[in-house]
Coordinates of C-alpha atoms (C1' of nucleotides) in Angstrom, one line a residue:
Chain A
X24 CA -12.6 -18.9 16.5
X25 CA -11.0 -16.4 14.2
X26 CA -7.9 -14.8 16.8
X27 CA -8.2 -11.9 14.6
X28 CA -10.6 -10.0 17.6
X29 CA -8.8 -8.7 20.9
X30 CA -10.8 -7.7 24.4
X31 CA -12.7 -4.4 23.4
X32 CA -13.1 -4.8 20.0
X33 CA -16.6 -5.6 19.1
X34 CA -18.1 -7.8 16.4
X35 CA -21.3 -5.7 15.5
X36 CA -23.5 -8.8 17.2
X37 CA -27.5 -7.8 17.9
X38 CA -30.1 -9.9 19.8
X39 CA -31.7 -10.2 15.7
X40 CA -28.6 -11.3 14.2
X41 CA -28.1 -13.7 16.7
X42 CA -31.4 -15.1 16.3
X43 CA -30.7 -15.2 12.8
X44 CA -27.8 -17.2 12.8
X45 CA -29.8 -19.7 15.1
X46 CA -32.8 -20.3 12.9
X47 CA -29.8 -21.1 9.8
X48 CA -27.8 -23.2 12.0
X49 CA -30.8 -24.9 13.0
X50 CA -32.0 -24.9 9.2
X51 CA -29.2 -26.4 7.8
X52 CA -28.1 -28.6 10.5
X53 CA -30.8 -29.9 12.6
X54 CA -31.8 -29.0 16.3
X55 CA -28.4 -31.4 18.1
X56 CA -26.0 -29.2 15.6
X57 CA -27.5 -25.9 17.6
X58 CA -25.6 -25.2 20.8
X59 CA -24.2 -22.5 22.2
X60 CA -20.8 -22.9 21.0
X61 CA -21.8 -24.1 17.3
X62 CA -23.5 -20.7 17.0
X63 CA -20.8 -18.9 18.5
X64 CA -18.9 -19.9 15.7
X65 CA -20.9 -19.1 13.0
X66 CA -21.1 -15.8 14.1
X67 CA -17.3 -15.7 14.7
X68 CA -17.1 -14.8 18.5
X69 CA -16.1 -16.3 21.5
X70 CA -18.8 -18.8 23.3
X71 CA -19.6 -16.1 25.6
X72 CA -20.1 -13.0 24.1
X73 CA -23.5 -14.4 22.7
X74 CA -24.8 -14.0 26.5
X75 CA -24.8 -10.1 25.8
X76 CA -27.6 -10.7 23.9
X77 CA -29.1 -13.5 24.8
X78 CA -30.5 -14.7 28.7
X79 CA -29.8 -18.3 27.7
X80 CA -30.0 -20.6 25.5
X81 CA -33.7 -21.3 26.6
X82 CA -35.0 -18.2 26.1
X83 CA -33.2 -17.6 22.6
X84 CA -35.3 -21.5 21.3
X85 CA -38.7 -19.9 23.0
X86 CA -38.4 -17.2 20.7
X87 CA -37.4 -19.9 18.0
X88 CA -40.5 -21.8 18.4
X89 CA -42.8 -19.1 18.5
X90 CA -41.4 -17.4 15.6
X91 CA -42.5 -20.5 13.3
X92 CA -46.4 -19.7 14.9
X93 CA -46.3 -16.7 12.1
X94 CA -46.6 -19.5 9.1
X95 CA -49.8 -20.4 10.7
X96 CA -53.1 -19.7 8.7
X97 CA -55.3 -17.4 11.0
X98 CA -58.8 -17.9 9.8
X99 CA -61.3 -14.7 9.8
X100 CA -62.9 -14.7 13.2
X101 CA -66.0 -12.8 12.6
X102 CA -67.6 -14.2 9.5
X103 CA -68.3 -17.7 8.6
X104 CA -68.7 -21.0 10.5
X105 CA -66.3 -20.6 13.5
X106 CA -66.5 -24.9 13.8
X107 CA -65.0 -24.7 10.4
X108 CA -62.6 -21.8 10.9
X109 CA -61.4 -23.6 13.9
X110 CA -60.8 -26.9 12.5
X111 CA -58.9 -24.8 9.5
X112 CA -57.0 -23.1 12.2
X113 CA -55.7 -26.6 14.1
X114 CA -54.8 -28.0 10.3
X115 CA -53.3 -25.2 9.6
X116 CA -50.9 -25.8 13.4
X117 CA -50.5 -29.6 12.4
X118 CA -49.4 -28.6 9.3
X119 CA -46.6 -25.2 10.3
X120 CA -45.6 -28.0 13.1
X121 CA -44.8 -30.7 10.6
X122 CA -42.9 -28.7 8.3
X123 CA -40.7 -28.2 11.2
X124 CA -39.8 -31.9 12.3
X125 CA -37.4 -31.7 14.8
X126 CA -38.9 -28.6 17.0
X127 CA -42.4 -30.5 17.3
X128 CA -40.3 -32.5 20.8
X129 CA -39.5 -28.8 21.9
X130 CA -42.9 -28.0 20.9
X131 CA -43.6 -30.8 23.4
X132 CA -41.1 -30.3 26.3
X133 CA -42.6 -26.7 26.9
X134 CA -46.3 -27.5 26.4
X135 CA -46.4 -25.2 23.4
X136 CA -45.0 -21.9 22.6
X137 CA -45.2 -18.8 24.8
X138 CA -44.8 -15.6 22.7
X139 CA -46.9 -13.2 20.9
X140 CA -48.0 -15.4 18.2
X141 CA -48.6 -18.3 20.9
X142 CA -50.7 -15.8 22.8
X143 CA -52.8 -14.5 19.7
X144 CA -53.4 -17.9 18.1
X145 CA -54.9 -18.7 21.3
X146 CA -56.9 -15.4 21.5
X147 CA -58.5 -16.0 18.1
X148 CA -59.3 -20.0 19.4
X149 CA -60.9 -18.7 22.3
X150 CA -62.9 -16.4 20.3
X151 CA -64.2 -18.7 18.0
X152 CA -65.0 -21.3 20.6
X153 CA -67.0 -18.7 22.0
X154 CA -69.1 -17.6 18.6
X155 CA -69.6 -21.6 18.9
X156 CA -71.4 -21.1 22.1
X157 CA -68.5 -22.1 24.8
X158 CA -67.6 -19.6 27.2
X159 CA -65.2 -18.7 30.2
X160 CA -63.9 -21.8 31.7
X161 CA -66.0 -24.0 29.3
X162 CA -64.0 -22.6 26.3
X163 CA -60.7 -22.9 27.7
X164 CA -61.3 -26.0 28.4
X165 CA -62.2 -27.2 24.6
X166 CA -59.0 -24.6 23.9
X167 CA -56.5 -27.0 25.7
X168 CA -57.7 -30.4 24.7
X169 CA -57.2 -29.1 21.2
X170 CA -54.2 -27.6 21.2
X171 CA -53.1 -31.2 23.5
X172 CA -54.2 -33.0 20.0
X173 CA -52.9 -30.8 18.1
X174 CA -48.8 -31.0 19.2
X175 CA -49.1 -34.3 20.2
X176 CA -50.5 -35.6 16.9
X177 CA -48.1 -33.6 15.1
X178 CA -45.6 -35.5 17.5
X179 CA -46.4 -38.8 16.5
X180 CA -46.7 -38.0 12.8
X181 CA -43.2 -36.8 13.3
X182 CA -41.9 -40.2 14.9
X183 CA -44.9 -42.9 15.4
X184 CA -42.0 -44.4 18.1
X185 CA -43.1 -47.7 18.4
X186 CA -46.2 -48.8 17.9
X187 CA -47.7 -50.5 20.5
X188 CA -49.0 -53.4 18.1
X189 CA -45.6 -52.8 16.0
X190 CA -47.5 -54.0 12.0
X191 CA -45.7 -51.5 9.8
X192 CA -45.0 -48.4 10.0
X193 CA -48.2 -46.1 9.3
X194 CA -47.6 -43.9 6.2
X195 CA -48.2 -40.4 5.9
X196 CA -51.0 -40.0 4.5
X197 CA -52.5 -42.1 6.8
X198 CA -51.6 -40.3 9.7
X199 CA -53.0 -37.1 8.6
X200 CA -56.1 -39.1 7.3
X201 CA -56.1 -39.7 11.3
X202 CA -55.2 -36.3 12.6
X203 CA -58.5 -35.5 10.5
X204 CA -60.4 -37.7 12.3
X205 CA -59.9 -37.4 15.7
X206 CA -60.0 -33.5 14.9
X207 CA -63.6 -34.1 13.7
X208 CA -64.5 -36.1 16.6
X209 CA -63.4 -33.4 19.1
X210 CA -64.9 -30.6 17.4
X211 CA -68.3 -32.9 17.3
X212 CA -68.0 -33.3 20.9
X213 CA -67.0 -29.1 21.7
X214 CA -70.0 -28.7 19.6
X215 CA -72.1 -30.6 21.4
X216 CA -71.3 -30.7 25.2
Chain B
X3 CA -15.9 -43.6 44.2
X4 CA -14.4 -45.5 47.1
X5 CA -10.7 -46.4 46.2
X6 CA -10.9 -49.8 47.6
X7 CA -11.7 -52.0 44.5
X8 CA -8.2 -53.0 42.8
X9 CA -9.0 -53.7 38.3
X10 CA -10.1 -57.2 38.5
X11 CA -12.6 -56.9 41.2
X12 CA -16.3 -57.9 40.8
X13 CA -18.6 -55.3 42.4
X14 CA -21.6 -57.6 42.2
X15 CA -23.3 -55.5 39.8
X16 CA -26.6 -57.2 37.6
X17 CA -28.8 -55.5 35.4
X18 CA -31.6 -55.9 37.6
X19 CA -29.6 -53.8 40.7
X20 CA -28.6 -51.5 38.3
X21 CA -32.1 -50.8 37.4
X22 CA -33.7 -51.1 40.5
X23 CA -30.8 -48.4 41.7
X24 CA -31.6 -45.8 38.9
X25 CA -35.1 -46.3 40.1
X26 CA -34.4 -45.1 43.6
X27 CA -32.3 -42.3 42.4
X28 CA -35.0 -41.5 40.3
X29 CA -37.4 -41.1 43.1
X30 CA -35.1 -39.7 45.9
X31 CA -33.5 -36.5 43.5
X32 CA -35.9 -36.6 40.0
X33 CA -34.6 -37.1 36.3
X34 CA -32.3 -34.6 36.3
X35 CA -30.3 -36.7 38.7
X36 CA -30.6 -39.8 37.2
X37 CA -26.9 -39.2 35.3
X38 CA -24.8 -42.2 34.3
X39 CA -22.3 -41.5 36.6
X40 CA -24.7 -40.6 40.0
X41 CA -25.8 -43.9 39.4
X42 CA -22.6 -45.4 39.4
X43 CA -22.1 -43.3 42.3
X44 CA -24.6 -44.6 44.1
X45 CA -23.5 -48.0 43.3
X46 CA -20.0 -47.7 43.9
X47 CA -18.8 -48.2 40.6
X48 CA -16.7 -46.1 38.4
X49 CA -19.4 -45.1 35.6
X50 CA -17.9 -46.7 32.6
X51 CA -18.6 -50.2 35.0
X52 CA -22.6 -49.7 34.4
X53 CA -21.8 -50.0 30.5
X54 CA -20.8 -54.0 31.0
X55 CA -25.0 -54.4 32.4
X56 CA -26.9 -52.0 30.4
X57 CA -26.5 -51.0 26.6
X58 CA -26.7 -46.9 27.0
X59 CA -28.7 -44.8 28.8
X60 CA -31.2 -44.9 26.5
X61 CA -31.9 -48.2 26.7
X62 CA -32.0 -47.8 30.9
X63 CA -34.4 -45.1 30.6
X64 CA -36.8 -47.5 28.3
X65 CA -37.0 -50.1 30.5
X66 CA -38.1 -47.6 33.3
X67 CA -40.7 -46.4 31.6
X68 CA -42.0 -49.8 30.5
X69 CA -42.1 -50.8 34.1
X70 CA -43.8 -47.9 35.3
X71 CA -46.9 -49.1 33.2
X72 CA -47.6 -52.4 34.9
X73 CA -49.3 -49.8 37.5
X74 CA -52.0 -49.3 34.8
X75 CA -55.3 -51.4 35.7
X76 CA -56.1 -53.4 32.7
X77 CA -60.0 -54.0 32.4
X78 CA -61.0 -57.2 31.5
X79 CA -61.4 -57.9 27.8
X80 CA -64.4 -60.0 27.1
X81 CA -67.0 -59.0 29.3
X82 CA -69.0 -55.3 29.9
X83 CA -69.2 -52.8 27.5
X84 CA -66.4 -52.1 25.7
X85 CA -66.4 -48.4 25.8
X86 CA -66.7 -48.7 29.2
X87 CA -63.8 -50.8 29.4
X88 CA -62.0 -48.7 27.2
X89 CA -62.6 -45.7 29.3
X90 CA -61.4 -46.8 32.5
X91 CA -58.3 -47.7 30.5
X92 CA -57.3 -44.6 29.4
X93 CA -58.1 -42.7 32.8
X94 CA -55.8 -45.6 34.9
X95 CA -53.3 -44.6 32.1
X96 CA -53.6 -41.1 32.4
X97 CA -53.1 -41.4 36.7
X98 CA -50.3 -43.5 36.2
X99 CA -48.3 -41.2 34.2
X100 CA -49.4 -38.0 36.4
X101 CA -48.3 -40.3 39.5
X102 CA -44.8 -39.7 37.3
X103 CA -44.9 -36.6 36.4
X104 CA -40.8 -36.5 35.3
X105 CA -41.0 -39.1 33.5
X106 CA -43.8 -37.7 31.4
X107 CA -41.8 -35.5 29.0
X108 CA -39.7 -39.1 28.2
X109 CA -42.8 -40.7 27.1
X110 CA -43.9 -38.1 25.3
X111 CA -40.0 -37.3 23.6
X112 CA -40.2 -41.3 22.9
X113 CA -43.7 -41.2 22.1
X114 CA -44.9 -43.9 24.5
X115 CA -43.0 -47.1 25.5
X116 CA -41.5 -49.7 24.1
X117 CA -41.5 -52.6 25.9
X118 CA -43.7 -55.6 27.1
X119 CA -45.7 -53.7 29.1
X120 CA -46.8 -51.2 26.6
X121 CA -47.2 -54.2 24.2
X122 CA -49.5 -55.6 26.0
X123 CA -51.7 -51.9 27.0
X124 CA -52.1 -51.8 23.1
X125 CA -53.6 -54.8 22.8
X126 CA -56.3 -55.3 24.9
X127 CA -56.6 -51.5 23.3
X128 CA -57.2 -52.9 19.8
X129 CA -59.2 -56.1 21.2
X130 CA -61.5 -53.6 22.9
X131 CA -61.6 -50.9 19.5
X132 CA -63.0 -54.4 18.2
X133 CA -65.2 -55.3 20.6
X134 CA -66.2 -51.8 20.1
X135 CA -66.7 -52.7 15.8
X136 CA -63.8 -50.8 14.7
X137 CA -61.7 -53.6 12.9
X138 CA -58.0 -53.1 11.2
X139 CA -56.7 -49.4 10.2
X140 CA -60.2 -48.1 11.4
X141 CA -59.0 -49.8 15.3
X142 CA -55.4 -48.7 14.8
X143 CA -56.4 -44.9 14.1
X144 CA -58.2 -44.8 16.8
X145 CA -56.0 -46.0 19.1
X146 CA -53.1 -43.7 18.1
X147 CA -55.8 -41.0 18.9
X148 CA -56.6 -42.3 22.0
X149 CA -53.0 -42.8 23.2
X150 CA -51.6 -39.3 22.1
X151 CA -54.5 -37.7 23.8
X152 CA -54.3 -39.4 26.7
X153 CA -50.2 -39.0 26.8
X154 CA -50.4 -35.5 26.1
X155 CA -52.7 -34.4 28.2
X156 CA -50.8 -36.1 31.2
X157 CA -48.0 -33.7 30.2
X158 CA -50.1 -30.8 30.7
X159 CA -51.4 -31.7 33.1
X160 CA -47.7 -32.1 34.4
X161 CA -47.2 -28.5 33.3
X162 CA -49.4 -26.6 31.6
X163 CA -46.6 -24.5 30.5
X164 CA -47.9 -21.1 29.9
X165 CA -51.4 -20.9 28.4
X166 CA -52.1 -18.8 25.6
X167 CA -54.5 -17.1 27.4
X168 CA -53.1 -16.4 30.8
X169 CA -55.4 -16.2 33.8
X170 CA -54.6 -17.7 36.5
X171 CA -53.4 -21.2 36.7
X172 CA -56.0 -23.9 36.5
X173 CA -56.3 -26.0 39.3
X174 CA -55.9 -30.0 38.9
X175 CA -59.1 -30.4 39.6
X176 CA -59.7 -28.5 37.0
X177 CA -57.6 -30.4 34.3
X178 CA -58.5 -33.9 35.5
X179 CA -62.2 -33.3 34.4
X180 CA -60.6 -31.5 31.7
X181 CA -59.0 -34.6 30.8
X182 CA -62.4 -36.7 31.4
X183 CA -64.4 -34.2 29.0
X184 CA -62.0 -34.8 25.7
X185 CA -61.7 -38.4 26.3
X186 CA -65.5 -38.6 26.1
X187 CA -65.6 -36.2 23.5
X188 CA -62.8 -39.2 21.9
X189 CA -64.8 -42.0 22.8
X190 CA -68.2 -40.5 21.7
X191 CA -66.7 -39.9 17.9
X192 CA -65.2 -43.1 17.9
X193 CA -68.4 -44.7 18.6
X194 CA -70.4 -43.3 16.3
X195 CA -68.1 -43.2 12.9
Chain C
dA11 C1' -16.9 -61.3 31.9
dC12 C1' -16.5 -57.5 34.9
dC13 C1' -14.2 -53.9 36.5
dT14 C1' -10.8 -49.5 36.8
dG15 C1' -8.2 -45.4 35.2
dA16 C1' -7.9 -42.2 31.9
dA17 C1' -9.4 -39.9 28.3
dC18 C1' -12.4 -38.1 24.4
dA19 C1' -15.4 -34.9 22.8
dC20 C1' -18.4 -32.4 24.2
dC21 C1' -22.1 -29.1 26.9
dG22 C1' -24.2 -24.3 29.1
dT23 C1' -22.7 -20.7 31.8
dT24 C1' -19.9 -17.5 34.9
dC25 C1' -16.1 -14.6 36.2
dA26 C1' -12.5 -11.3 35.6
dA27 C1' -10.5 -8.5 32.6
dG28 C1' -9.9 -5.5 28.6
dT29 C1' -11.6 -1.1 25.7
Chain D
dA8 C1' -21.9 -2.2 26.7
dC9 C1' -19.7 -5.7 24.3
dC10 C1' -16.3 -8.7 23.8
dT11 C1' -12.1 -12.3 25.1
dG12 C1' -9.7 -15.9 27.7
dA13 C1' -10.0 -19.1 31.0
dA14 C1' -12.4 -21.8 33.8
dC15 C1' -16.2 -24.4 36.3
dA16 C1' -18.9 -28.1 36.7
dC17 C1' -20.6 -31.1 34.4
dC18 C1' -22.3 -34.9 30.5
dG19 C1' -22.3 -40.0 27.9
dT20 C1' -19.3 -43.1 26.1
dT21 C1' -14.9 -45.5 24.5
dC22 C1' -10.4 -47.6 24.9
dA23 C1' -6.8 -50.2 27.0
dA24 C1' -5.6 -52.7 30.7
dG25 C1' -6.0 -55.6 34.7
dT26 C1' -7.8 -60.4 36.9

DNA sequence: ACCTGAACACCGTTCAAGT
DNA sequence: ACCTGAACACCGTTCAAGT
């Protein structure tokens, strides 16, 4: 919004810097604050030029979300109890998803994340479920209702909406007292089946 | 968007046509069309007219999703088992939403419903939790459990959005007794703790 | 109370043009 | 290839005015 540029000039932009600017903007100002054109000014350009860089707007938030997968704790996967390593693996999601509040609904929109660190997190689940004794189809199958729990417990935690039976409003620790124990039950139930 | 109404005019309009129109427009085109001013569109209104029967769109959309859950077969509360009963619950729930599937990211953005309806679904919930022996907090937590599992795996079901590990798609067939194995899994840890 | 016209304050994205 | 200016095609909502 500067008028200092003319048609030629460039403004030393890169996909990285862009990206950058995005995860402060959305830092400092919350996820509403980060458009197109909010960005656009923070990086001093016109609206468009950030298309050079970027598909869309959409593909520069994927790459948001699955940038915040890094902060989760990946357990060991050979050695140990892989229940245990999974159930510290899921906490450890509830937990990187909380700390962001107002991603967990994008979280939500796109059923998840879809990079790298989406795809290896869900290697290392597979492969655990499988040192637990479920395999192929079975495993995926114990894969998706946990990572299901997972967001949309992290969801609620994040905004309980309204409470069907509206008492008060559920305090924190009591909500991750409860992500505990569904967790538990689920992993019973993988274990078992 | 006709010219033939002169300031002063009634158009007839009611909260209840105005409703039952963003319904149909719903249905005919999807969410994406359902836009204040298609609606007054298809009503014949200019859009700021809809504003004198509903609050905001927010509060439109609400109601829509409230409604939709009087589709959900409600088991009868004091006789049978309650697990059972709680059970058949949760899988009339989980159709209902797939039987919607674009309305299934607003329930899960507003985490559930609001109104009457969804009132009503969490308390024959809680009655049967108790029937079941769980009492209080111990009944509430499980219910959250219960409905963000169900809720969330509607969604993706909906769309699975990429898996982590991507085969091929799986089939709906696939996810429905995907569904049924975590809600058992649910159902099974509830019982016992 | 219920409606219209006009406007406000935005969006994401595309197109043509400059260097 | 990277940027600008201008525009397109929208949004939800508010305000002032008419009857």
């Amino acid at each position: 919004v500067e008028a200092s540029r003319t048609p030629g000039q460039r403004a030393g932009l890169t996909r990285a810097r862009v990206l950058e600017a995005a995860r402060e903007l959305h830092a400092e100002r919350g996820l509403e604050a980060l458009t197109m054109r909010a960005l656009a000014e923070r990086l001093g350009v016109a609206p468009n030029a950030l298309y050079s860089h970027v598909e869309n707007k959409t593909a520069l938030v994927d790459e948001l979300l699955d940038d915040v997968l890094t902060q989760v704790e990946v357990p060991s996967v050979d050695t140990g109890d892989p229940a245990a390593a999974l159930h510290s693996l899921l906490a450890s999601t509830y937990r990187v998803l909380l700390a962001h509040p107002d991603l967990v609904p994008l979280y939500l929109a796109r059923r998840g994340a879809r990079g790298p660190n989406a795809r290896q997190l869900g290697a290392v689940m597979l492969e655990l479920l499988e040192r637990g004794g479920r395999t192929g189809l079975s495993a995926r199958e114990a894969m998706r209702v946990l990572i299901v729990y997972a967001i949309g417990f992290a969801a609620f935690t994040t905004d309980p909406g309204i409470e069907p039976e509206a008492t008060e409003a559920p305090d924190l620790d009591e909500l991750h007292a409860n992500f505990e124990s569904g967790l538990r039950w689920l992993l019973a139930g993988i274990a078992r089946a």
